[in-house]
Amino acid sequence: MKKIQISPSILSADFSKLGDDIKRLEDSGADMIHVDVMDGHFVPNLTIGPPVIKSLRKYTKLPFDVHLMIDPVHKYIKDYSDAGADIITFHPEATGNILQTIDLIKSLNKKVGISLNPDTEITAAEEHLDKVDLILIMSVYPGFGGQKFIKDVVKKIVKLNQIRADQKFRFKIEIDGGINFETSKIAVEAGVDILVSGTTIFKENNGDLKKNIQTLKQI
Ligand code: DX5
Ligand code: ZN
């Protein structure tokens, strides 16, 4: 039985008490914390940056799974590394040179992820699959929590999982967007290892974080 990891998205947390909510997520069994960074340019929303991440670092030992929805991205990588990111995931469209950005993240001793939007094919990352730790499959168009799961991405996960098996790659497959108690089953069956979820974890069962995280883990 594959061990599914849960990376709750703090986009759905209470931004007036992010530290407390991160502590609650850790106490509720989260495996890492998904930090959605948005710049109001790559996506039509604006969230948090390095100073906030730095201040949150002391609240948990859990890995910060930092999802950079920013463009340009390369020149800011070190700021997120210094702020305490453990996994740094970027969108290929936001860098002029994917390999250079991968190498920079690795030079900082951080794990590297590439995120594929629903309309971005695997070919955008295919030549780098041997170098990355994570492929983040977006099952919504990035920018907001609470959106509906785009089922079309399932065939992309199946294909990516097949490529991973055939080529014996070691990257993990993470999915992000519209993940609830039903869509998580579809994602895991298709080959996903890590589930990102914001709305379902923070809102279902009257916001019982432990119950929601444990339910997703047992999918
Ligand atoms: C969207 C973010 C996702 C989002 C997930 O741009 O990357 O991480 O917060 O939220 P839910 O789980 O509510 O779809
Ligand atoms: Zn995200």
mmCIF file with all atom_site columns, N, CA and C in Angstrom, residues 183-213:
data_model
loop_
_atom_site.group_PDB
_atom_site.id
_atom_site.type_symbol
_atom_site.label_atom_id
_atom_site.label_alt_id
_atom_site.label_comp_id
_atom_site.label_asym_id
_atom_site.label_entity_id
_atom_site.label_seq_id
_atom_site.pdbx_PDB_ins_code
_atom_site.Cartn_x
_atom_site.Cartn_y
_atom_site.Cartn_z
_atom_site.occupancy
_atom_site.B_iso_or_equiv
_atom_site.pdbx_formal_charge
_atom_site.auth_seq_id
_atom_site.auth_comp_id
_atom_site.auth_asym_id
_atom_site.auth_atom_id
_atom_site.pdbx_PDB_model_num
ATOM 1  N N  . THR A 1 183 ? -12.073 13.388 -5.425  1.00 0.00 ? 183 THR A N  1
ATOM 2  C CA . THR A 1 183 ? -11.057 13.566 -6.478  1.00 0.00 ? 183 THR A CA 1
ATOM 3  C C  . THR A 1 183 ? -9.697  13.021 -6.034  1.00 0.00 ? 183 THR A C  1
ATOM 4  N N  . SER A 1 184 ? -9.464  12.968 -4.720  1.00 0.00 ? 184 SER A N  1
ATOM 5  C CA . SER A 1 184 ? -8.170  12.426 -4.230  1.00 0.00 ? 184 SER A CA 1
ATOM 6  C C  . SER A 1 184 ? -8.049  10.954 -4.610  1.00 0.00 ? 184 SER A C  1
ATOM 7  N N  . LYS A 1 185 ? -9.179  10.239 -4.582  1.00 0.00 ? 185 LYS A N  1
ATOM 8  C CA . LYS A 1 185 ? -9.144  8.804  -4.951  1.00 0.00 ? 185 LYS A CA 1
ATOM 9  C C  . LYS A 1 185 ? -8.726  8.642  -6.424  1.00 0.00 ? 185 LYS A C  1
ATOM 10 N N  . ILE A 1 186 ? -9.290  9.496  -7.265  1.00 0.00 ? 186 ILE A N  1
ATOM 11 C CA . ILE A 1 186 ? -8.983  9.453  -8.709  1.00 0.00 ? 186 ILE A CA 1
ATOM 12 C C  . ILE A 1 186 ? -7.487  9.741  -8.919  1.00 0.00 ? 186 ILE A C  1
ATOM 13 N N  . ALA A 1 187 ? -6.991  10.728 -8.188  1.00 0.00 ? 187 ALA A N  1
ATOM 14 C CA . ALA A 1 187 ? -5.582  11.145 -8.333  1.00 0.00 ? 187 ALA A CA 1
ATOM 15 C C  . ALA A 1 187 ? -4.634  10.033 -7.875  1.00 0.00 ? 187 ALA A C  1
ATOM 16 N N  . VAL A 1 188 ? -4.932  9.437  -6.736  1.00 0.00 ? 188 VAL A N  1
ATOM 17 C CA . VAL A 1 188 ? -4.050  8.384  -6.198  1.00 0.00 ? 188 VAL A CA 1
ATOM 18 C C  . VAL A 1 188 ? -4.064  7.168  -7.125  1.00 0.00 ? 188 VAL A C  1
ATOM 19 N N  . GLU A 1 189 ? -5.234  6.810  -7.622  1.00 0.00 ? 189 GLU A N  1
ATOM 20 C CA . GLU A 1 189 ? -5.316  5.666  -8.555  1.00 0.00 ? 189 GLU A CA 1
ATOM 21 C C  . GLU A 1 189 ? -4.487  5.918  -9.821  1.00 0.00 ? 189 GLU A C  1
ATOM 22 N N  . ALA A 1 190 ? -4.397  7.183  -10.209 1.00 0.00 ? 190 ALA A N  1
ATOM 23 C CA . ALA A 1 190 ? -3.656  7.529  -11.441 1.00 0.00 ? 190 ALA A CA 1
ATOM 24 C C  . ALA A 1 190 ? -2.153  7.551  -11.208 1.00 0.00 ? 190 ALA A C  1
ATOM 25 N N  . GLY A 1 191 ? -1.729  7.577  -9.910  1.00 0.00 ? 191 GLY A N  1
ATOM 26 C CA . GLY A 1 191 ? -0.294  7.503  -9.629  1.00 0.00 ? 191 GLY A CA 1
ATOM 27 C C  . GLY A 1 191 ? 0.280   8.631  -8.794  1.00 0.00 ? 191 GLY A C  1
ATOM 28 N N  . VAL A 1 192 ? -0.559  9.457  -8.202  1.00 0.00 ? 192 VAL A N  1
ATOM 29 C CA . VAL A 1 192 ? -0.084  10.598 -7.396  1.00 0.00 ? 192 VAL A CA 1
ATOM 30 C C  . VAL A 1 192 ? 0.439   10.108 -6.050  1.00 0.00 ? 192 VAL A C  1
ATOM 31 N N  . ASP A 1 193 ? 1.513   10.766 -5.567  1.00 0.00 ? 193 ASP A N  1
ATOM 32 C CA . ASP A 1 193 ? 2.128   10.407 -4.267  1.00 0.00 ? 193 ASP A CA 1
ATOM 33 C C  . ASP A 1 193 ? 1.778   11.415 -3.170  1.00 0.00 ? 193 ASP A C  1
ATOM 34 N N  . ILE A 1 194 ? 1.610   12.698 -3.572  1.00 0.00 ? 194 ILE A N  1
ATOM 35 C CA . ILE A 1 194 ? 1.390   13.774 -2.594  1.00 0.00 ? 194 ILE A CA 1
ATOM 36 C C  . ILE A 1 194 ? 0.135   14.554 -2.984  1.00 0.00 ? 194 ILE A C  1
ATOM 37 N N  . LEU A 1 195 ? -0.760  14.749 -2.021  1.00 0.00 ? 195 LEU A N  1
ATOM 38 C CA . LEU A 1 195 ? -1.993  15.495 -2.257  1.00 0.00 ? 195 LEU A CA 1
ATOM 39 C C  . LEU A 1 195 ? -1.884  16.882 -1.624  1.00 0.00 ? 195 LEU A C  1
ATOM 40 N N  . VAL A 1 196 ? -2.081  17.919 -2.436  1.00 0.00 ? 196 VAL A N  1
ATOM 41 C CA . VAL A 1 196 ? -2.221  19.275 -1.900  1.00 0.00 ? 196 VAL A CA 1
ATOM 42 C C  . VAL A 1 196 ? -3.711  19.531 -1.744  1.00 0.00 ? 196 VAL A C  1
ATOM 43 N N  . SER A 1 197 ? -4.091  20.083 -0.611  1.00 0.00 ? 197 SER A N  1
ATOM 44 C CA . SER A 1 197 ? -5.499  20.428 -0.458  1.00 0.00 ? 197 SER A CA 1
ATOM 45 C C  . SER A 1 197 ? -5.615  21.603 0.511   1.00 0.00 ? 197 SER A C  1
ATOM 46 N N  . GLY A 1 198 ? -6.480  22.546 0.150   1.00 0.00 ? 198 GLY A N  1
ATOM 47 C CA . GLY A 1 198 ? -6.683  23.699 1.020   1.00 0.00 ? 198 GLY A CA 1
ATOM 48 C C  . GLY A 1 198 ? -8.113  23.701 1.534   1.00 0.00 ? 198 GLY A C  1
ATOM 49 N N  . THR A 1 199 ? -9.052  23.921 0.624   1.00 0.00 ? 199 THR A N  1
ATOM 50 C CA . THR A 1 199 ? -10.466 24.038 1.020   1.00 0.00 ? 199 THR A CA 1
ATOM 51 C C  . THR A 1 199 ? -10.952 22.815 1.777   1.00 0.00 ? 199 THR A C  1
ATOM 52 N N  . THR A 1 200 ? -10.687 21.614 1.251   1.00 0.00 ? 200 THR A N  1
ATOM 53 C CA . THR A 1 200 ? -11.203 20.399 1.904   1.00 0.00 ? 200 THR A CA 1
ATOM 54 C C  . THR A 1 200 ? -10.627 20.252 3.311   1.00 0.00 ? 200 THR A C  1
ATOM 55 N N  . ILE A 1 201 ? -9.349  20.505 3.472   1.00 0.00 ? 201 ILE A N  1
ATOM 56 C CA . ILE A 1 201 ? -8.736  20.333 4.799   1.00 0.00 ? 201 ILE A CA 1
ATOM 57 C C  . ILE A 1 201 ? -9.238  21.379 5.787   1.00 0.00 ? 201 ILE A C  1
ATOM 58 N N  . PHE A 1 202 ? -9.379  22.610 5.331   1.00 0.00 ? 202 PHE A N  1
ATOM 59 C CA . PHE A 1 202 ? -9.753  23.673 6.279   1.00 0.00 ? 202 PHE A CA 1
ATOM 60 C C  . PHE A 1 202 ? -11.266 23.814 6.459   1.00 0.00 ? 202 PHE A C  1
ATOM 61 N N  . LYS A 1 203 ? -12.065 23.295 5.504   1.00 0.00 ? 203 LYS A N  1
ATOM 62 C CA . LYS A 1 203 ? -13.507 23.593 5.596   1.00 0.00 ? 203 LYS A CA 1
ATOM 63 C C  . LYS A 1 203 ? -14.368 22.370 5.934   1.00 0.00 ? 203 LYS A C  1
ATOM 64 N N  . GLU A 1 204 ? -13.994 21.183 5.454   1.00 0.00 ? 204 GLU A N  1
ATOM 65 C CA . GLU A 1 204 ? -14.843 19.997 5.676   1.00 0.00 ? 204 GLU A CA 1
ATOM 66 C C  . GLU A 1 204 ? -14.923 19.635 7.161   1.00 0.00 ? 204 GLU A C  1
ATOM 67 N N  . ASN A 1 205 ? -15.991 18.911 7.538   1.00 0.00 ? 205 ASN A N  1
ATOM 68 C CA . ASN A 1 205 ? -16.154 18.443 8.942   1.00 0.00 ? 205 ASN A CA 1
ATOM 69 C C  . ASN A 1 205 ? -15.916 19.561 9.949   1.00 0.00 ? 205 ASN A C  1
ATOM 70 N N  . ASN A 1 206 ? -16.554 20.712 9.667   1.00 0.00 ? 206 ASN A N  1
ATOM 71 C CA . ASN A 1 206 ? -16.419 21.908 10.543  1.00 0.00 ? 206 ASN A CA 1
ATOM 72 C C  . ASN A 1 206 ? -14.957 22.267 10.813  1.00 0.00 ? 206 ASN A C  1
ATOM 73 N N  . GLY A 1 207 ? -14.127 22.062 9.824   1.00 0.00 ? 207 GLY A N  1
ATOM 74 C CA . GLY A 1 207 ? -12.725 22.479 9.948   1.00 0.00 ? 207 GLY A CA 1
ATOM 75 C C  . GLY A 1 207 ? -11.897 21.578 10.858  1.00 0.00 ? 207 GLY A C  1
ATOM 76 N N  . ASP A 1 208 ? -12.345 20.297 10.973  1.00 0.00 ? 208 ASP A N  1
ATOM 77 C CA . ASP A 1 208 ? -11.581 19.336 11.798  1.00 0.00 ? 208 ASP A CA 1
ATOM 78 C C  . ASP A 1 208 ? -10.348 18.895 11.014  1.00 0.00 ? 208 ASP A C  1
ATOM 79 N N  . LEU A 1 209 ? -9.236  19.601 11.210  1.00 0.00 ? 209 LEU A N  1
ATOM 80 C CA . LEU A 1 209 ? -8.026  19.383 10.399  1.00 0.00 ? 209 LEU A CA 1
ATOM 81 C C  . LEU A 1 209 ? -7.549  17.933 10.491  1.00 0.00 ? 209 LEU A C  1
ATOM 82 N N  . LYS A 1 210 ? -7.567  17.391 11.713  1.00 0.00 ? 210 LYS A N  1
ATOM 83 C CA . LYS A 1 210 ? -7.031  16.036 11.930  1.00 0.00 ? 210 LYS A CA 1
ATOM 84 C C  . LYS A 1 210 ? -7.876  15.016 11.153  1.00 0.00 ? 210 LYS A C  1
ATOM 85 N N  . LYS A 1 211 ? -9.181  15.159 11.270  1.00 0.00 ? 211 LYS A N  1
ATOM 86 C CA . LYS A 1 211 ? -10.100 14.226 10.590  1.00 0.00 ? 211 LYS A CA 1
ATOM 87 C C  . LYS A 1 211 ? -9.920  14.325 9.073   1.00 0.00 ? 211 LYS A C  1
ATOM 88 N N  . ASN A 1 212 ? -9.812  15.535 8.577   1.00 0.00 ? 212 ASN A N  1
ATOM 89 C CA . ASN A 1 212 ? -9.714  15.750 7.123   1.00 0.00 ? 212 ASN A CA 1
ATOM 90 C C  . ASN A 1 212 ? -8.378  15.237 6.580   1.00 0.00 ? 212 ASN A C  1
ATOM 91 N N  . ILE A 1 213 ? -7.307  15.494 7.315   1.00 0.00 ? 213 ILE A N  1
ATOM 92 C CA . ILE A 1 213 ? -5.985  15.010 6.864   1.00 0.00 ? 213 ILE A CA 1
ATOM 93 C C  . ILE A 1 213 ? -5.929  13.485 6.924   1.00 0.00 ? 213 ILE A C  1
#
